[in-house]
CSV table of C-alpha atoms in Angstrom, one decimal:
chain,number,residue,atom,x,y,z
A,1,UNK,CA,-122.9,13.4,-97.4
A,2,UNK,CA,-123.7,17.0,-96.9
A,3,UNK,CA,-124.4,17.8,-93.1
A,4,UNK,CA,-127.2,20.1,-95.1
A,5,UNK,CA,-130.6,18.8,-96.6
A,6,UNK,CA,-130.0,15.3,-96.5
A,7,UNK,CA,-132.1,13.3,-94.8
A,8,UNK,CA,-131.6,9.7,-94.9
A,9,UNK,CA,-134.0,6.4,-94.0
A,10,UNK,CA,-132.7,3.8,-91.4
A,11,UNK,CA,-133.5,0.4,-92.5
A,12,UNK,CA,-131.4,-2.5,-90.7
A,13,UNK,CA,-132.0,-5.2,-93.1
A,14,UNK,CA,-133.3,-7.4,-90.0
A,15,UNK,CA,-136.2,-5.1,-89.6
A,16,UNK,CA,-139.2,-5.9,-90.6
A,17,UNK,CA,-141.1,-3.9,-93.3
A,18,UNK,CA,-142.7,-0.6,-91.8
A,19,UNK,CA,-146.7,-0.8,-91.5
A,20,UNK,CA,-146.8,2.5,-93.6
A,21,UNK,CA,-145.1,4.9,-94.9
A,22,UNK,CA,-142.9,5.5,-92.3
A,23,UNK,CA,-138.7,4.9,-91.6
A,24,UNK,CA,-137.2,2.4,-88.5
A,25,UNK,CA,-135.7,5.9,-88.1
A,26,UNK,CA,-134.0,9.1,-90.0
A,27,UNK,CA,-131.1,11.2,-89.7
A,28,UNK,CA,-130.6,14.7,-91.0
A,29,UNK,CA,-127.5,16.3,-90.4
A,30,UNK,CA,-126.7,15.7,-86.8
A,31,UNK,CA,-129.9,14.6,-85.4
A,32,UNK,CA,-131.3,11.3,-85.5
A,33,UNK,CA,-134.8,9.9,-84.9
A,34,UNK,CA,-135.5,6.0,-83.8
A,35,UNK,CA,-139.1,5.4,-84.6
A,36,UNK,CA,-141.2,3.5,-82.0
A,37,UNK,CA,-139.4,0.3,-82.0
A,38,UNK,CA,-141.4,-2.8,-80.2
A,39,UNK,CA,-140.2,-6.5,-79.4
A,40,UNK,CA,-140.3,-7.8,-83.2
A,41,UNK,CA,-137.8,-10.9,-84.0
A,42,UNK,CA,-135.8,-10.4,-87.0
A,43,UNK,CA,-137.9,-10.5,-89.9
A,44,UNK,CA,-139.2,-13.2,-92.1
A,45,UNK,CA,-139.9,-13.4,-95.7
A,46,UNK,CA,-143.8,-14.5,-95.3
A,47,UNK,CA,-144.6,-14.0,-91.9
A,48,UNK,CA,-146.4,-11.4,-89.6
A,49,UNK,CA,-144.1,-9.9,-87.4
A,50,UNK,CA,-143.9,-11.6,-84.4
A,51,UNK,CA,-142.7,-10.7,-80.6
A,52,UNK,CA,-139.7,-13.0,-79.8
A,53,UNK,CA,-141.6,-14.1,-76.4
A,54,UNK,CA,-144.8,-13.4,-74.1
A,55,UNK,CA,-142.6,-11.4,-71.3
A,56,UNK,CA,-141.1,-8.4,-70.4
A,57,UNK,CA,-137.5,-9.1,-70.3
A,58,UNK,CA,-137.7,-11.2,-73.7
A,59,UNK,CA,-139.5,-7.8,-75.3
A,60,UNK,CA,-137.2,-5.5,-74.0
A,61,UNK,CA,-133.8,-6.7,-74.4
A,62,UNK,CA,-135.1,-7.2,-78.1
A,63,UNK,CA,-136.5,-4.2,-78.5
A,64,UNK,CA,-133.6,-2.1,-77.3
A,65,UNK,CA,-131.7,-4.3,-79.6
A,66,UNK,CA,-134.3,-3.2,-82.6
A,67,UNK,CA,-133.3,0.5,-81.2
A,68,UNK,CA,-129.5,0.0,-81.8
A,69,UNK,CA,-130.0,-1.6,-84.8
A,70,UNK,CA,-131.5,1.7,-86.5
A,71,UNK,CA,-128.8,3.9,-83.9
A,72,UNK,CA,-125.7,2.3,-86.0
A,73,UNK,CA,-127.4,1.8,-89.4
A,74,UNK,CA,-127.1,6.0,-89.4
A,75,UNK,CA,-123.8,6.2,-88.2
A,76,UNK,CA,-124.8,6.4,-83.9
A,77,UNK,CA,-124.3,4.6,-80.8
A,78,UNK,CA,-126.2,4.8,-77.1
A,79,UNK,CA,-123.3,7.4,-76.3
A,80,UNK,CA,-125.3,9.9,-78.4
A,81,UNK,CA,-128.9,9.4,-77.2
A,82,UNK,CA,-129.9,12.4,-75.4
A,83,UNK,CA,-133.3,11.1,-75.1
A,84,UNK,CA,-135.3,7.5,-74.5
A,85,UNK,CA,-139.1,7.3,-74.7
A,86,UNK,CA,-139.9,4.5,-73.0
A,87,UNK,CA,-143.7,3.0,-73.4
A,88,UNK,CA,-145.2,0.4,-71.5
A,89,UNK,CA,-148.6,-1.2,-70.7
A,90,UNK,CA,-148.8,-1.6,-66.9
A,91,UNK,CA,-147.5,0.1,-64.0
A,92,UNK,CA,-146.5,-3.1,-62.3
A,93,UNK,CA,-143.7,-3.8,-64.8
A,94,UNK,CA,-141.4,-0.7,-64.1
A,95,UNK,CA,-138.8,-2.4,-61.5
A,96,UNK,CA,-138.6,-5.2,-64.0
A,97,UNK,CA,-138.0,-2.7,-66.9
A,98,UNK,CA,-135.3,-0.5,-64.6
A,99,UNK,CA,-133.6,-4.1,-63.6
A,100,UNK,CA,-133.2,-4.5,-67.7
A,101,UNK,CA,-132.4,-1.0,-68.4
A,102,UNK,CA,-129.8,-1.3,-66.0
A,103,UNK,CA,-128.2,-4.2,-67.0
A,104,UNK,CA,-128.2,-3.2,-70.5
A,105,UNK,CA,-126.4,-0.2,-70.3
A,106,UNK,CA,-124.1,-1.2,-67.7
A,107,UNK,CA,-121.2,-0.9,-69.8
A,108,UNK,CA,-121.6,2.7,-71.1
A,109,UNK,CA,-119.6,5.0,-70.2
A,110,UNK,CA,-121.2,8.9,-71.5
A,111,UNK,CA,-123.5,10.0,-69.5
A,112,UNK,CA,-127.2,8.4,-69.6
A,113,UNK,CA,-129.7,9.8,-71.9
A,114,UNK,CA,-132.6,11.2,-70.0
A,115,UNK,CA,-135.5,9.2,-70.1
A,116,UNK,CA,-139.7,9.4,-69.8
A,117,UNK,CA,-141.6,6.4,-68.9
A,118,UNK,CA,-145.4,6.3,-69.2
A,119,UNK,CA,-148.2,3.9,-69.2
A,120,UNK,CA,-150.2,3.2,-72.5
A,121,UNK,CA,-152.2,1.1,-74.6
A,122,UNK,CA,-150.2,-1.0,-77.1
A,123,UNK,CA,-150.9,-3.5,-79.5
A,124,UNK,CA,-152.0,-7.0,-78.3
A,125,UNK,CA,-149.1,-9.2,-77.1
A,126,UNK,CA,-146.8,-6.1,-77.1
A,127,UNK,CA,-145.5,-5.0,-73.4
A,128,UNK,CA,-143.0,-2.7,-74.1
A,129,UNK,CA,-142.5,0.1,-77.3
A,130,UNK,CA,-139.0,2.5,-77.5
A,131,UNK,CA,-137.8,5.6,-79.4
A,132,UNK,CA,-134.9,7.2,-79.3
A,133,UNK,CA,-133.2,10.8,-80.0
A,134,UNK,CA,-129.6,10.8,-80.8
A,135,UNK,CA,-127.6,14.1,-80.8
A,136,UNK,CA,-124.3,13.2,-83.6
A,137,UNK,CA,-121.2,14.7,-83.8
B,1,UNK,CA,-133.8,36.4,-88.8
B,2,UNK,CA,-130.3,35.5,-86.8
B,3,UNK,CA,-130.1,31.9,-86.9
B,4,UNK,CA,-129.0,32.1,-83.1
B,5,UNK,CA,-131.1,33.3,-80.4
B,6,UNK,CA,-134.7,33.6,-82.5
B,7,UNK,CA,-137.5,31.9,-81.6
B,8,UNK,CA,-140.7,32.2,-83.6
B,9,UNK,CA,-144.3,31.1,-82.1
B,10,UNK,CA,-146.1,29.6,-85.2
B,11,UNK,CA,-149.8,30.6,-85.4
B,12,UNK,CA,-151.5,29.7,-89.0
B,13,UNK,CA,-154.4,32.3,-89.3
B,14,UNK,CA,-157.0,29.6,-89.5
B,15,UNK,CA,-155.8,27.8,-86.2
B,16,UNK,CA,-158.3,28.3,-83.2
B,17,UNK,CA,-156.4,29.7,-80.2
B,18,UNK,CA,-154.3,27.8,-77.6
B,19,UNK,CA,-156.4,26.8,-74.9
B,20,UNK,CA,-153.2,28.1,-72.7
B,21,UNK,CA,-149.9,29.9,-73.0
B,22,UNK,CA,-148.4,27.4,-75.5
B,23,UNK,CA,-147.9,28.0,-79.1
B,24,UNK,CA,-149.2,25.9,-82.6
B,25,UNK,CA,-145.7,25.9,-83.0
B,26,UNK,CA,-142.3,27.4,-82.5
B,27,UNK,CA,-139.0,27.5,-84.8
B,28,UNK,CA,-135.7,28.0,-83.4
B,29,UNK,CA,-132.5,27.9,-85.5
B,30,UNK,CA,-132.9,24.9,-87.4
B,31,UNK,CA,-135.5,22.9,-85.2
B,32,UNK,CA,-139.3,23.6,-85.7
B,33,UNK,CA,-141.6,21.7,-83.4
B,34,UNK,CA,-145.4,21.2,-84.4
B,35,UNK,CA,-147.8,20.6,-80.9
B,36,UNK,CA,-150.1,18.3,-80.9
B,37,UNK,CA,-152.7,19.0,-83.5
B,38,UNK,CA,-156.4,17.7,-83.3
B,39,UNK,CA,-158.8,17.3,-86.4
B,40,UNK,CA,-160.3,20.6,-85.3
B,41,UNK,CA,-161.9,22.6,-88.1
B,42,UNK,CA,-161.1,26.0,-89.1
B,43,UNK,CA,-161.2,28.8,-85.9
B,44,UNK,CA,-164.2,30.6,-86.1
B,45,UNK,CA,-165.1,33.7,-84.0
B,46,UNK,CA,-167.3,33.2,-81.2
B,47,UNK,CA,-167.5,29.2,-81.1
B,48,UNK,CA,-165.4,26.5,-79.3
B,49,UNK,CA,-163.3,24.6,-81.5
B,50,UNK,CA,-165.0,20.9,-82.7
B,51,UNK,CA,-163.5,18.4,-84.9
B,52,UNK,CA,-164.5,18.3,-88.2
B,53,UNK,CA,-166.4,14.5,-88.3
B,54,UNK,CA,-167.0,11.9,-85.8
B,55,UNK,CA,-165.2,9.4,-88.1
B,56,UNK,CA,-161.0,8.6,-88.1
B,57,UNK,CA,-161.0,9.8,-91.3
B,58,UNK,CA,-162.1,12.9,-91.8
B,59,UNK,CA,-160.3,13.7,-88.0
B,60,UNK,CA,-157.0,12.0,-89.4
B,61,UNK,CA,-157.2,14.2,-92.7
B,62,UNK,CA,-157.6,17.3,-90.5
B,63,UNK,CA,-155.4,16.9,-87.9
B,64,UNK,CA,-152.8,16.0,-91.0
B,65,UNK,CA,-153.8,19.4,-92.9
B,66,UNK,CA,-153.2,21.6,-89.4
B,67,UNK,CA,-150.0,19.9,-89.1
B,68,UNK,CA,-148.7,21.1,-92.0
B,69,UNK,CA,-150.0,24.7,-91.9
B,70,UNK,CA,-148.0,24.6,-88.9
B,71,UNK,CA,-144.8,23.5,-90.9
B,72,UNK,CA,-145.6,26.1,-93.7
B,73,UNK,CA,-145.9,28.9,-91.5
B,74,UNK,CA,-142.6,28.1,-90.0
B,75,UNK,CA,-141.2,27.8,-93.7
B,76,UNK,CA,-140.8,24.1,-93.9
B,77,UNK,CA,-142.6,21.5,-94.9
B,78,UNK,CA,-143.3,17.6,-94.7
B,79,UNK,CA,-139.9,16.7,-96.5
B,80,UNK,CA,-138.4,18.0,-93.3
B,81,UNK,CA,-140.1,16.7,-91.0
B,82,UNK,CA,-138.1,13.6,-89.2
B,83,UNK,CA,-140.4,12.9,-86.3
B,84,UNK,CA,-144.2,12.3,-86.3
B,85,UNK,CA,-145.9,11.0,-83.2
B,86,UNK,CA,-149.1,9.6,-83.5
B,87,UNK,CA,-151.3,9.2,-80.7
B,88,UNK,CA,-154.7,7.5,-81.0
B,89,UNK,CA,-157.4,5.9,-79.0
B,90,UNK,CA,-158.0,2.4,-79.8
B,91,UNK,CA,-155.8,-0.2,-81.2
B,92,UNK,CA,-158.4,-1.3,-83.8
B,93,UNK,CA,-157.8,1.7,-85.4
B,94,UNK,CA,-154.1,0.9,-86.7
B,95,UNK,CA,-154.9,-0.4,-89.9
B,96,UNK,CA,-157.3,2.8,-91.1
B,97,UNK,CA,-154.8,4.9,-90.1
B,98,UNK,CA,-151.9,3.4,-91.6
B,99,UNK,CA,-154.1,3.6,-94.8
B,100,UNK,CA,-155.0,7.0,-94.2
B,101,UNK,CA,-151.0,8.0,-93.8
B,102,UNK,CA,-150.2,6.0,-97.0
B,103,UNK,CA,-152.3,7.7,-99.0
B,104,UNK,CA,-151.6,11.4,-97.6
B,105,UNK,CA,-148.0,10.5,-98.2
B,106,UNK,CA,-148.1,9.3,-101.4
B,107,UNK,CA,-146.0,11.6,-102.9
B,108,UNK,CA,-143.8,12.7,-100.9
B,109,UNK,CA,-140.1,12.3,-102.4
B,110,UNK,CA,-137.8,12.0,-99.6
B,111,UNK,CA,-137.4,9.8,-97.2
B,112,UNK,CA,-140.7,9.5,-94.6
B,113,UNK,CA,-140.3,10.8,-91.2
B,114,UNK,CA,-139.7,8.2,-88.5
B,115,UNK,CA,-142.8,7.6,-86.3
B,116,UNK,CA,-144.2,6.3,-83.1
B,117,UNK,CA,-148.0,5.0,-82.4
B,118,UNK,CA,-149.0,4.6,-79.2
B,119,UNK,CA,-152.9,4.7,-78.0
B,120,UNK,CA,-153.7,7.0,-75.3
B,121,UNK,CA,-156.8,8.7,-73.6
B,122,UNK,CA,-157.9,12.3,-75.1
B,123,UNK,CA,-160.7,14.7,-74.9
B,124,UNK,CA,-164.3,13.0,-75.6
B,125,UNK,CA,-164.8,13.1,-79.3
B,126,UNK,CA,-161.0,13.2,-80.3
B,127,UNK,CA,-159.7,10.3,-82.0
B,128,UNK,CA,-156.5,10.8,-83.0
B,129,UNK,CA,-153.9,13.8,-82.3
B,130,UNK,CA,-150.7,13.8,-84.0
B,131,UNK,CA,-147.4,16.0,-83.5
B,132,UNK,CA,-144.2,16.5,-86.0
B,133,UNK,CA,-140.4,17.5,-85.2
B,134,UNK,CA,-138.8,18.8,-88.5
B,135,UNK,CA,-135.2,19.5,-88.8
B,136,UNK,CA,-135.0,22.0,-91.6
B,137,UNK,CA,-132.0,22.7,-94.0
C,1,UNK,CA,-116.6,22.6,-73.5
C,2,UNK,CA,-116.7,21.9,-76.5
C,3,UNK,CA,-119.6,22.3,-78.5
C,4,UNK,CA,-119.1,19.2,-80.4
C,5,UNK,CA,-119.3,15.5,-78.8
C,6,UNK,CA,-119.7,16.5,-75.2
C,7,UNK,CA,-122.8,15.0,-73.5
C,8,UNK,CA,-123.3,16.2,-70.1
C,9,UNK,CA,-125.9,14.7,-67.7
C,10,UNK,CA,-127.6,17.3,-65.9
C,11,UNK,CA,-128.3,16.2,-61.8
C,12,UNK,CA,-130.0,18.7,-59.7
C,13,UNK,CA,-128.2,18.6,-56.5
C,14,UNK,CA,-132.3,19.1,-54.7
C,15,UNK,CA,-133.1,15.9,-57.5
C,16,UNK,CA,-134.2,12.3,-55.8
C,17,UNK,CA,-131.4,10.1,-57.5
C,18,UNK,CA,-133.2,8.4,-60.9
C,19,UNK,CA,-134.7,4.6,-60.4
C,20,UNK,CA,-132.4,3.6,-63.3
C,21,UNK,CA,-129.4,4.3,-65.4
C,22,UNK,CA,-130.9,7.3,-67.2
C,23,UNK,CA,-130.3,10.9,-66.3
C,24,UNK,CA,-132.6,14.2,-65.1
C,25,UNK,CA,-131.1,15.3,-68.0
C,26,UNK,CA,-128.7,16.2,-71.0
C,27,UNK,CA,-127.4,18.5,-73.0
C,28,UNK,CA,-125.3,18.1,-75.8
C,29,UNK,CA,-124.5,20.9,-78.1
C,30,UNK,CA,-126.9,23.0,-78.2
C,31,UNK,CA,-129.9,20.3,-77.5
C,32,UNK,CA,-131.2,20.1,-74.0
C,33,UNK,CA,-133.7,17.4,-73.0
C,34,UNK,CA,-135.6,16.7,-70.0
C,35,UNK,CA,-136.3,13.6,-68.4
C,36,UNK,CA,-140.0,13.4,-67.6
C,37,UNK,CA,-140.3,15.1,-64.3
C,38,UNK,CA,-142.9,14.7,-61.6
C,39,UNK,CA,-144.6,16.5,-58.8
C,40,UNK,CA,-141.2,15.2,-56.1
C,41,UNK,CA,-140.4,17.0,-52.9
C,42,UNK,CA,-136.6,17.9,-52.9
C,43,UNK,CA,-134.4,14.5,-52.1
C,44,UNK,CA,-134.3,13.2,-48.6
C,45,UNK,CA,-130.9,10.8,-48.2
C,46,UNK,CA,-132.9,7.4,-46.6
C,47,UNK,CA,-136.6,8.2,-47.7
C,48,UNK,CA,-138.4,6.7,-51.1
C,49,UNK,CA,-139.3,10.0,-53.1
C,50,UNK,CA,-142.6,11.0,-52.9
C,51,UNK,CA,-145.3,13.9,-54.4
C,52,UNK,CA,-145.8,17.0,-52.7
C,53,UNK,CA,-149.0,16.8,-52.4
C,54,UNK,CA,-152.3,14.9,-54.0
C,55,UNK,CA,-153.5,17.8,-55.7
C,56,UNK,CA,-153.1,18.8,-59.9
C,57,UNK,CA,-152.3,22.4,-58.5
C,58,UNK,CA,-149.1,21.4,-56.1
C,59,UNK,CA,-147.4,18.7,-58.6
C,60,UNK,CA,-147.8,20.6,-61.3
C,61,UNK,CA,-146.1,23.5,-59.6
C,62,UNK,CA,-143.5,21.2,-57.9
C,63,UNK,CA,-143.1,19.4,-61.4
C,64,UNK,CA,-142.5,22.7,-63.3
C,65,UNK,CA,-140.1,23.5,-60.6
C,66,UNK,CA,-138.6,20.2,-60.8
C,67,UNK,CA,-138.4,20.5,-65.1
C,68,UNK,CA,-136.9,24.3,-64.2
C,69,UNK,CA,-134.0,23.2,-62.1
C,70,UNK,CA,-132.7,20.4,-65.1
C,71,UNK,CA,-132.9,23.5,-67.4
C,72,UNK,CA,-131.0,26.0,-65.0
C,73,UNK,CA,-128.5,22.8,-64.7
C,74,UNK,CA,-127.8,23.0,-68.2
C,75,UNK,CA,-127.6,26.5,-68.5
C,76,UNK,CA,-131.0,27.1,-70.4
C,77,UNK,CA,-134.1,28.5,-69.4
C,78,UNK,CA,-137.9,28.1,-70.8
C,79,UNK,CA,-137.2,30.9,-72.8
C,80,UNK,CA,-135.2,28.5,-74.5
C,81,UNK,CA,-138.0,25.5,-74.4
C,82,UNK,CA,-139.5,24.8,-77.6
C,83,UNK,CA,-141.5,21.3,-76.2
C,84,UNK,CA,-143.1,20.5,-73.5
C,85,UNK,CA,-144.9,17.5,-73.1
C,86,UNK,CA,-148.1,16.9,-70.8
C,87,UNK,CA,-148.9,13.8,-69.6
C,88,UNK,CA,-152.2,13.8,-67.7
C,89,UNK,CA,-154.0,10.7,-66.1
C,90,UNK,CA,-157.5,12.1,-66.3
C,91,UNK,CA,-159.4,14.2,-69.4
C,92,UNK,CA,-161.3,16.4,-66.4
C,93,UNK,CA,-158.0,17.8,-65.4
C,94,UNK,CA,-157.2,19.8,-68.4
C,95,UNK,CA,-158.6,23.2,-67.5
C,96,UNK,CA,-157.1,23.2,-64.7
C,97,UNK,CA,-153.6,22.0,-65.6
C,98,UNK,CA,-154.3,25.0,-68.2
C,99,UNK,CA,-154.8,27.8,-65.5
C,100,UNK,CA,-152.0,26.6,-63.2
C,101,UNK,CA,-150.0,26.9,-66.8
C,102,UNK,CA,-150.8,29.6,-67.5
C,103,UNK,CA,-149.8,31.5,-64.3
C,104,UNK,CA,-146.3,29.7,-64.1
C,105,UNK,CA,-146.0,31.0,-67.4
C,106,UNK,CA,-147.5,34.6,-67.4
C,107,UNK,CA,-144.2,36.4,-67.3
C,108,UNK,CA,-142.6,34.4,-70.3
C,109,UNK,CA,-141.5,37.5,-73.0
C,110,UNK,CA,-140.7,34.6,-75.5
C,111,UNK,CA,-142.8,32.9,-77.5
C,112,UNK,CA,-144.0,30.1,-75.1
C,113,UNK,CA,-143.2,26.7,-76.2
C,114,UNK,CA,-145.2,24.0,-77.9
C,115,UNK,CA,-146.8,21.7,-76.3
C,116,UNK,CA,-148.9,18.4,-76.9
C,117,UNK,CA,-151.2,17.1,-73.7
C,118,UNK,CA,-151.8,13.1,-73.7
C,119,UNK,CA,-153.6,10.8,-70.9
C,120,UNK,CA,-151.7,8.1,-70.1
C,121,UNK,CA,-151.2,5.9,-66.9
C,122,UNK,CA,-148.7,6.9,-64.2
C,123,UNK,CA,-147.5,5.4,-60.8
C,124,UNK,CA,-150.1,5.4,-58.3
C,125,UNK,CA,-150.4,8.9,-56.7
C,126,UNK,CA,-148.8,10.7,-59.7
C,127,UNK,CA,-151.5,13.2,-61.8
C,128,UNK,CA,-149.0,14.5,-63.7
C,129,UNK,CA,-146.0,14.0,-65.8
C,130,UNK,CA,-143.8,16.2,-68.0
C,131,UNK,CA,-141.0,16.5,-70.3
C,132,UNK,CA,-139.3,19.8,-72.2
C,133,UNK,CA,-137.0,19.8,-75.2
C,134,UNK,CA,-134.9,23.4,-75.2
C,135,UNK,CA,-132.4,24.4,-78.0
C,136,UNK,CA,-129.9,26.7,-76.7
C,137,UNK,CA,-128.2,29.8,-78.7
């Protein structure tokens, strides 16, 4: 692959189909973009996608899951995200979400991406939505 | 233009003026960054800016189009674009604006950009504003 | 350093320690992204951060400051800034987040960043978040 012009879609085969014409994520040349990722089990030939459980923890241990699926489908781990956009629906839930976030990336060992959290409107039944920036090389 | 140290304000000649000391746009190197665009109609001399229709549609469509005069004028265009965040107003608009996308996009030939929804507060009478991270080369 | 692989977190020594395993900051090749910063006094060792002050006009400042010192950490300044983000909690506050923007900003002899302004929810007590993406060189 030519580190020039190429830009590739990131499609984990677990992931469920995009709602538009959009990609789980792209990379050109040493940058790589993880689209909004949300709570969604692996997908199901059939089905709706569906949040693998009603509470925070369930959502967000999935959905940073979802995020690393698209991180190594393009060739990147957490050790390049530079940046974490973190989404959620109610200001109450953001020790919980630290507490996760914490335990999650316990074991890494760059330094931590930096990181915004702010409060939004999501879809009903979804607590928690994630991108990701990852710097290659 | 050196590829190092240049850094270009993007200002499409039909884009009403920043309401502050930010730019439509700016290009450095390889990375051009689009703000957040609004479905305002043309600039024209003496009025405020106003969106073009009350409806999603005709604000999506804009707000699309001043995108992408943003990404011309910078030299690059939607095939480089890897990150478009799309920020609307109520959740029930989702499927209209997924429709919306799909058929803006339809041709495009490489790979879409990546993409993150989330629903948000703006100005009365905005319904949707949308911004775009292009990697270019 | 090289310019290749090396991810530095960036920690303002006047910074309240993050909430989580994230960081003020990082830069890694020539990308430098901020955490999303808000309106904190300096750290004091034994005391729960808090905002300077209830008003737009002193956390915005103090925020801008506070987004200033991760950039200066890194070795960049706004000049280099090509995003900032804005996240408000209130519509009403937008002129004068723009005023108090535009005098932080008056001496800028680059082209000033792009930015795109959201309303969102934040902690109680916060009226202002904000985030900036630089590209150094």
């Amino acid at each position: 692959m030519s580190e020039k012009g190429a830009k590739t879609a990131l499609t984990p085969s677990t992931h469920t189909t995009p709602p538009a014409k959009f990609s789980h994520g792209v990379r050109k040349g040493n940058i790589l973009q993880v689209s909004g990722q949300v709570g969604f089990g692996p997908a199901v030939p059939g089905q709706a996608p569906t949040p693998v459980g009603p509470g925070l923890r369930e959502q967000t241990l999935r959905t940073l899951a979802n995020v690393e699926a698209v991180l190594r489908e393009g060739g990147a781990s957490w050790e390049d995200v530079v940046m974490i956009r973190v989404y959620l629906t109610d200001t109450g839930h953001f020790p919980e979400l630290n507490e996760i976030y914490n335990e999650f990336f316990a074991d890494l060992t760059e330094a931590p991406a930096a990181r915004t959290t702010v409060y939004v409107g999501l879809p009903a039944g979804l607590l928690v939505e994630i991108d990701a920036l990852a710097v290659l090389g």
